[in-house]
Amino acid sequence: MSFSDSDSSSAYGGDYRNFRQISRERLLHEMLRSAKTGDSKSSWKVLIMDKLTVKIMSCSCKMADITQEGVSLVEDIYRRRQPLPSMDAIYFIQPTKENVIMFLSDMAGKSPLYKKAFVFFSSSISRELVSHIKKDSSVLTRIGALREMNLEYFAIDSQGFITDNERALEELYGDEEDSHKGDACLNVMASRIATVFASLREYPFVRFRAARSLDVTTMTTSRDLIPTKLAARIWDTLTQYKQKIEHFPQTETCELLILDRSIDQIAPVIHEWTYDAMCHDLLNMEGNKYVHEVPSKAGGPAEKKEVLLEEHDPVWLELRHAHIAFASERLHEKMTNFVSKNKAAKIQHGSRDGELSTRDLQQMVQALPQYSEQIDKLSLHVEIAGKINRIIRESGLRELGQLEQDLVFGDAGMKDVIKFLTTKEDATRENKLRLLMILAAIYPEKFEGERGLNIMKLARLPQDDMNAVNNMRLLAGASDTKKRSTGAFSLKFDIHKKKRAARKDRTGEEETTWQLSRFYPMIEELIDKLNKGELSKDEYPCMNEPSPTFHGTSQSTPVHQVPAHSMRSRRTATWARPRNSDDGYSSDSILRHASSDFKKMGQRIFVFIVGGATRSELRVCHKLTSKLQREVILGSSSLDDPPQFITKLKLLTAHELSLDDLQI
């Protein structure tokens, strides 16, 4: 038996691997494959996990991947299991006392459940628990490995992870501060973030949003210190890693920027108009799962089918970050080209005159079984895009979206919102609430006292919706609200423009090609400044001054110099991709070459947002990876779509209610 941190050779040499690929390889090769030792090379094994590690594994690997590594059965450590004394077992578990007790009960005594146990802990285990394991001599002889994997995060995207602290907003920003809960939340978050760096063998230069007190007379709140506290705890863990993990870097290899939700209260509630964001915002999806109806092959009623919208789907990978209008156009082009290149389809539509609709094209090619895989992918996305466009039309979302963006850029104000509320009484409760939350983020003083009540009455919104608006002040912090209400945070315009803006207009940006794509999350600006070396050290101080040899972009490029933008990247949104994939097949090339542009990347940038990240922020990280030629990885306590974020915000002052009570 050896007790050591496992070695991650996947992070060194060979082709550049993105964040999720490294996570996957560690789980499959370093953990599952390493259990093939001695006489067990040809035998099947049992994989035993707890609830948390099941989720970690499912984010990075498919069941087929696990089976390929010799696992024939996956079990829950807390369920009663059948003894399999001729088989070896791999335990991937959290290092808790309960899990260790369960493991010992499995392997102790004269009749253990399994022949040999290979134990991998998701994070660092205490000395006390190691001693507890070593006390039982009968178990010791049956342990093939006892290691710390230090992989306790959830890779939800090729460049994104969460720590799964779903109640972080409530525990850290609630009006009834509970220091015990808050500390426990930060400890878990810090531990899990640190395992990201253990997995990638990266040692970060740590920066964080500083507490923003106005002056010496202004008291700094505990909420305002959250990024500072988190940075310190991550730093402590990384310091330990430097001493105990083999091959862990001793000097800085990347940059980490720790932020919280206060840096941008608009991004979680504004309508984001990309395909990915619209799917999750408008279609009531459960995670990445989309349920649709497919015609029955036997000719009976339509059958419901579940599909996952994820990076294994080449059409999704190509279009997810595109504006919904562009995605709809491209899908129609793909379907048209598919038909034009297909003899059977040509014969079918030869007798028809005029241009075919997307629906016509879809029906036409569904009868072509030899092309079922390609057409299934295209048909799925044609259906989804059609459904989204119907919702946009029926709910008048374009007009609302225009008003939202005009507010953000200072082209609209209070009068425009009042006009909308009085003339668009059929707007949904959620859309009206989101509009008022954007207004409150820009004009917090207009929601103080009686004025706020009058606005909510005009919108005909109930009290718990008012709570969501009022609770934004808990995220902003007293000092921030005070600054903004006095106008110190507003951007300066010419004397005729009195409206306040929350964003600067970016002239000449490619995003402005499409209506309603002006908005950008604040992290885009912050990451860009970090890359250029222009991020204020007063507002974003560092835990560690970088070593003299540290360079932000590459070993030969200084941190302030921006690398040239490669237009060849195919990982990001369609604005960075040549328009040459025009049929159902060519999307596959997007998938095949997904990592090709990572081979000459500079050093990674990690951004962590306490309190939930948004899909627009994840999109920005993909975009900036191409632009800066540095892999930008986004982490957060959770990834929230607008309805989830609003529900969590209501909970900040609704202690007697549950999440289910507050769904809107």
Short mmCIF file of C-alpha atoms in Angstrom, two decimals, residues 219-504:
data_model
loop_
_atom_site.label_atom_id
_atom_site.label_comp_id
_atom_site.label_asym_id
_atom_site.label_seq_id
_atom_site.Cartn_x
_atom_site.Cartn_y
_atom_site.Cartn_z
CA MET A 219 -17.55 49.97 7.99
CA THR A 220 -16.55 47.06 5.76
CA THR A 221 -19.20 44.33 5.82
CA SER A 222 -18.45 40.61 5.93
CA ARG A 223 -20.12 40.28 2.51
CA ASP A 224 -17.64 42.74 1.07
CA LEU A 225 -14.75 40.61 2.33
CA ILE A 226 -15.89 37.34 0.73
CA PRO A 227 -13.41 37.38 -2.22
CA THR A 228 -10.60 38.31 0.21
CA LYS A 229 -11.45 35.42 2.56
CA LEU A 230 -11.77 32.94 -0.30
CA ALA A 231 -8.43 34.01 -1.80
CA ALA A 232 -6.70 33.50 1.56
CA ARG A 233 -8.15 29.99 1.99
CA ILE A 234 -7.24 28.93 -1.54
CA TRP A 235 -3.75 30.29 -0.97
CA ASP A 236 -3.36 28.26 2.23
CA THR A 237 -4.33 25.04 0.46
CA LEU A 238 -2.04 25.73 -2.50
CA THR A 239 0.85 26.35 -0.11
CA GLN A 240 0.28 22.86 1.30
CA TYR A 241 0.11 21.41 -2.22
CA LYS A 242 3.53 22.88 -3.02
CA GLN A 243 5.00 20.89 -0.16
CA LYS A 244 3.26 17.55 -0.55
CA ILE A 245 2.23 17.00 -4.20
CA GLU A 246 4.89 15.53 -6.41
CA HIS A 247 5.70 17.64 -9.50
CA PHE A 248 3.58 20.55 -8.25
CA PRO A 249 5.05 23.83 -9.62
CA GLN A 250 7.04 25.94 -7.21
CA THR A 251 6.62 29.17 -9.19
CA GLU A 252 3.56 30.73 -10.84
CA THR A 253 2.27 29.11 -14.03
CA CYS A 254 -1.10 30.87 -14.49
CA GLU A 255 -3.40 33.60 -13.14
CA LEU A 256 -6.49 33.32 -10.94
CA LEU A 257 -8.94 36.21 -10.48
CA ILE A 258 -11.51 35.82 -7.68
CA LEU A 259 -14.70 37.86 -8.03
CA ASP A 260 -18.21 37.77 -6.62
CA ARG A 261 -21.67 38.47 -8.00
CA SER A 262 -21.47 42.13 -6.94
CA ILE A 263 -19.22 42.93 -9.92
CA ASP A 264 -22.16 42.46 -12.31
CA GLN A 265 -25.76 42.21 -11.12
CA ILE A 266 -27.18 42.67 -14.62
CA ALA A 267 -25.65 39.63 -16.37
CA PRO A 268 -27.72 37.06 -14.38
CA VAL A 269 -31.10 38.60 -15.31
CA ILE A 270 -30.79 40.27 -18.72
CA HIS A 271 -31.92 38.27 -21.77
CA GLU A 272 -28.84 36.83 -23.48
CA TRP A 273 -29.59 36.25 -27.19
CA THR A 274 -27.25 33.39 -28.02
CA TYR A 275 -28.56 29.91 -28.91
CA ASP A 276 -27.21 28.25 -25.74
CA ALA A 277 -28.57 30.91 -23.36
CA MET A 278 -31.98 31.05 -25.09
CA CYS A 279 -32.34 27.25 -24.85
CA HIS A 280 -31.75 27.27 -21.11
CA ASP A 281 -33.71 30.48 -20.48
CA LEU A 282 -36.86 29.79 -22.51
CA LEU A 283 -37.28 26.00 -22.82
CA ASN A 284 -37.53 24.87 -19.17
CA MET A 285 -34.65 22.46 -19.63
CA GLU A 286 -33.35 20.35 -16.78
CA GLY A 287 -29.62 20.95 -16.93
CA ASN A 288 -28.53 20.10 -20.49
CA LYS A 289 -31.44 17.71 -21.04
CA TYR A 290 -33.95 18.57 -23.77
CA VAL A 291 -37.12 16.49 -24.25
CA HIS A 292 -38.74 16.43 -27.68
CA GLU A 293 -41.21 14.33 -29.64
CA VAL A 294 -40.09 12.12 -32.52
CA PRO A 295 -42.35 10.31 -35.02
CA SER A 296 -42.89 6.66 -34.17
CA LYS A 297 -41.21 4.26 -36.61
CA ALA A 298 -44.18 1.93 -36.27
CA GLY A 299 -46.57 4.67 -37.37
CA GLY A 300 -48.15 5.16 -33.94
CA PRO A 301 -48.25 8.31 -31.79
CA ALA A 302 -45.10 10.41 -31.41
CA GLU A 303 -42.62 9.26 -28.78
CA LYS A 304 -40.84 11.45 -26.24
CA LYS A 305 -37.07 11.36 -26.46
CA GLU A 306 -34.43 12.88 -24.19
CA VAL A 307 -31.29 14.36 -25.71
CA LEU A 308 -28.33 16.10 -24.13
CA LEU A 309 -27.21 19.42 -25.59
CA GLU A 310 -23.48 19.09 -25.01
CA GLU A 311 -20.09 19.33 -26.66
CA HIS A 312 -20.28 15.82 -28.16
CA ASP A 313 -22.93 17.17 -30.55
CA PRO A 314 -21.04 18.94 -33.39
CA VAL A 315 -24.00 21.11 -34.44
CA TRP A 316 -24.41 22.31 -30.84
CA LEU A 317 -20.67 22.93 -30.52
CA GLU A 318 -20.68 25.03 -33.67
CA LEU A 319 -23.79 27.13 -32.99
CA ARG A 320 -24.24 27.34 -29.20
CA HIS A 321 -22.53 30.73 -28.86
CA ALA A 322 -24.06 32.20 -32.02
CA HIS A 323 -26.84 34.80 -31.93
CA ILE A 324 -30.21 33.03 -32.23
CA ALA A 325 -30.92 34.76 -35.56
CA PHE A 326 -27.59 33.59 -36.99
CA ALA A 327 -28.09 30.06 -35.62
CA SER A 328 -31.53 29.88 -37.29
CA GLU A 329 -30.07 31.06 -40.60
CA ARG A 330 -27.21 28.56 -40.47
CA LEU A 331 -29.55 25.67 -39.68
CA HIS A 332 -31.69 26.53 -42.70
CA GLU A 333 -28.54 26.74 -44.86
CA LYS A 334 -27.34 23.38 -43.58
CA MET A 335 -30.69 21.73 -44.29
CA THR A 336 -30.85 23.27 -47.78
CA ASN A 337 -27.33 22.12 -48.61
CA PHE A 338 -28.02 18.66 -47.23
CA VAL A 339 -30.96 18.33 -49.62
CA SER A 340 -29.14 19.80 -52.62
CA LYS A 341 -26.25 17.34 -52.24
CA ASN A 342 -28.53 14.36 -51.83
CA LYS A 343 -29.95 12.63 -54.94
CA ALA A 344 -32.91 11.02 -53.20
CA ALA A 345 -33.92 14.34 -51.66
CA LYS A 346 -33.64 16.07 -55.04
CA ILE A 347 -36.02 13.56 -56.60
CA GLN A 348 -38.50 14.07 -53.75
CA HIS A 349 -38.66 17.82 -54.15
CA GLY A 350 -38.22 17.92 -57.94
CA SER A 351 -41.95 18.34 -58.56
CA ARG A 352 -42.27 21.26 -56.15
CA ASP A 353 -41.81 24.86 -57.13
CA GLY A 354 -40.60 27.81 -55.11
CA GLU A 355 -38.26 28.03 -52.12
CA LEU A 356 -38.77 25.39 -49.46
CA SER A 357 -39.29 26.30 -45.83
CA THR A 358 -37.06 24.79 -43.17
CA ARG A 359 -40.02 22.65 -42.09
CA ASP A 360 -40.47 21.34 -45.66
CA LEU A 361 -36.78 20.47 -45.83
CA GLN A 362 -36.93 18.74 -42.47
CA GLN A 363 -39.89 16.55 -43.46
CA MET A 364 -38.33 15.77 -46.82
CA VAL A 365 -35.12 14.28 -45.50
CA GLN A 366 -36.59 12.40 -42.55
CA ALA A 367 -37.48 9.60 -44.97
CA LEU A 368 -33.83 8.99 -45.83
CA PRO A 369 -32.63 6.27 -43.42
CA GLN A 370 -29.10 6.17 -44.85
CA TYR A 371 -28.57 9.70 -43.56
CA SER A 372 -30.39 9.25 -40.27
CA GLU A 373 -27.53 10.31 -37.97
CA GLN A 374 -26.84 13.61 -39.75
CA ILE A 375 -30.49 14.44 -40.24
CA ASP A 376 -31.36 13.58 -36.64
CA LYS A 377 -28.84 16.16 -35.44
CA LEU A 378 -30.04 18.81 -37.85
CA SER A 379 -33.74 18.10 -37.26
CA LEU A 380 -33.29 18.37 -33.49
CA HIS A 381 -31.72 21.82 -33.73
CA VAL A 382 -34.19 23.01 -36.38
CA GLU A 383 -36.99 22.08 -33.99
CA ILE A 384 -35.33 23.80 -31.00
CA ALA A 385 -34.55 27.00 -32.92
CA GLY A 386 -38.12 27.06 -34.28
CA LYS A 387 -39.56 26.74 -30.78
CA ILE A 388 -37.33 29.53 -29.44
CA ASN A 389 -38.28 31.86 -32.30
CA ARG A 390 -42.00 31.19 -31.64
CA ILE A 391 -41.59 32.07 -27.97
CA ILE A 392 -39.71 35.27 -28.91
CA ARG A 393 -42.53 36.31 -31.26
CA GLU A 394 -45.43 35.37 -28.99
CA SER A 395 -43.98 37.02 -25.88
CA GLY A 396 -42.82 40.21 -27.63
CA LEU A 397 -39.33 39.52 -26.39
CA ARG A 398 -37.51 41.62 -29.00
CA GLU A 399 -39.09 44.86 -27.79
CA LEU A 400 -38.34 43.99 -24.18
CA GLY A 401 -34.78 42.96 -25.09
CA GLN A 402 -34.24 46.29 -26.85
CA LEU A 403 -35.41 48.20 -23.78
CA GLU A 404 -33.15 46.11 -21.50
CA GLN A 405 -30.09 46.89 -23.60
CA ASP A 406 -31.02 50.56 -24.03
CA LEU A 407 -31.20 50.83 -20.23
CA VAL A 408 -27.79 49.23 -19.83
CA PHE A 409 -26.15 51.55 -22.36
CA GLY A 410 -27.86 54.73 -21.14
CA ASP A 411 -30.18 55.11 -24.15
CA ALA A 412 -33.32 54.64 -22.04
CA GLY A 413 -34.36 55.52 -18.51
CA MET A 414 -37.18 55.48 -15.98
CA LYS A 415 -39.76 57.04 -18.33
CA ASP A 416 -39.19 54.35 -20.93
CA VAL A 417 -39.70 51.61 -18.33
CA ILE A 418 -42.93 53.23 -17.10
CA LYS A 419 -44.17 53.49 -20.69
CA PHE A 420 -43.42 49.79 -21.26
CA LEU A 421 -45.21 48.71 -18.07
CA THR A 422 -48.32 50.75 -18.89
CA THR A 423 -48.57 49.71 -22.54
CA LYS A 424 -47.41 46.06 -22.32
CA GLU A 425 -49.64 44.70 -19.60
CA ASP A 426 -49.52 41.24 -21.21
CA ALA A 427 -45.77 40.94 -20.51
CA THR A 428 -45.06 37.96 -18.25
CA ARG A 429 -44.45 38.41 -14.54
CA GLU A 430 -40.89 37.10 -14.89
CA ASN A 431 -40.03 39.46 -17.76
CA LYS A 432 -41.37 42.50 -15.90
CA LEU A 433 -39.42 41.51 -12.81
CA ARG A 434 -36.19 41.08 -14.77
CA LEU A 435 -36.67 44.51 -16.33
CA LEU A 436 -37.11 46.10 -12.89
CA MET A 437 -34.06 44.28 -11.54
CA ILE A 438 -31.95 45.75 -14.35
CA LEU A 439 -33.43 49.18 -13.56
CA ALA A 440 -32.61 48.72 -9.86
CA ALA A 441 -29.01 47.73 -10.65
CA ILE A 442 -28.54 51.00 -12.58
CA TYR A 443 -30.80 53.31 -10.50
CA PRO A 444 -30.87 51.79 -6.96
CA GLU A 445 -32.11 55.06 -5.44
CA LYS A 446 -35.36 54.85 -7.41
CA PHE A 447 -36.37 51.77 -5.40
CA GLU A 448 -36.00 53.32 -1.97
CA GLY A 449 -39.13 53.53 0.20
CA GLU A 450 -42.41 54.59 -1.38
CA ARG A 451 -40.94 55.00 -4.87
CA GLY A 452 -40.06 51.33 -5.07
CA LEU A 453 -43.53 50.26 -3.94
CA ASN A 454 -45.14 52.46 -6.59
CA ILE A 455 -43.03 50.91 -9.37
CA MET A 456 -43.96 47.40 -8.24
CA LYS A 457 -47.65 48.34 -8.09
CA LEU A 458 -47.44 49.73 -11.61
CA ALA A 459 -45.90 46.43 -12.76
CA ARG A 460 -48.55 44.50 -10.76
CA LEU A 461 -45.93 42.33 -9.14
CA PRO A 462 -46.38 40.61 -5.74
CA GLN A 463 -44.32 41.20 -2.61
CA ASP A 464 -41.92 38.27 -3.06
CA ASP A 465 -40.90 39.75 -6.43
CA MET A 466 -40.23 43.03 -4.63
CA ASN A 467 -37.95 41.03 -2.32
CA ALA A 468 -35.84 39.95 -5.31
CA VAL A 469 -35.38 43.60 -6.33
CA ASN A 470 -34.63 44.78 -2.79
CA ASN A 471 -32.20 41.94 -2.13
CA MET A 472 -29.91 43.13 -4.88
CA ARG A 473 -28.61 45.64 -2.31
CA LEU A 474 -27.25 42.66 -0.29
CA LEU A 475 -25.10 41.68 -3.24
CA ALA A 476 -24.00 45.23 -3.97
CA GLY A 477 -22.97 45.98 -0.39
CA ALA A 478 -23.77 49.21 1.42
CA SER A 479 -20.70 51.04 0.19
CA ASP A 480 -21.34 50.12 -3.44
CA THR A 481 -24.98 51.18 -3.27
CA LYS A 482 -23.97 54.48 -1.69
CA LYS A 483 -21.46 55.13 -4.43
CA ARG A 484 -23.89 54.43 -7.21
CA SER A 485 -26.76 56.37 -5.72
CA THR A 486 -24.56 59.43 -5.59
CA GLY A 487 -23.67 58.99 -9.22
CA ALA A 488 -19.97 58.27 -8.64
CA PHE A 489 -20.21 54.99 -10.55
CA SER A 490 -22.09 56.34 -13.56
CA LEU A 491 -20.26 56.85 -16.80
CA LYS A 492 -19.72 60.42 -18.03
CA PHE A 493 -21.58 61.56 -21.12
CA ASP A 494 -22.10 64.89 -22.85
CA ILE A 495 -24.24 67.49 -21.13
CA HIS A 496 -27.42 66.60 -23.07
CA LYS A 497 -27.38 62.91 -22.04
CA LYS A 498 -28.66 62.65 -18.49
CA LYS A 499 -29.45 58.95 -18.41
CA ARG A 500 -27.07 56.68 -16.51
CA ALA A 501 -25.27 53.77 -18.21
CA ALA A 502 -23.93 50.51 -16.78
CA ARG A 503 -21.77 49.67 -19.83
CA LYS A 504 -19.64 51.55 -22.33
#
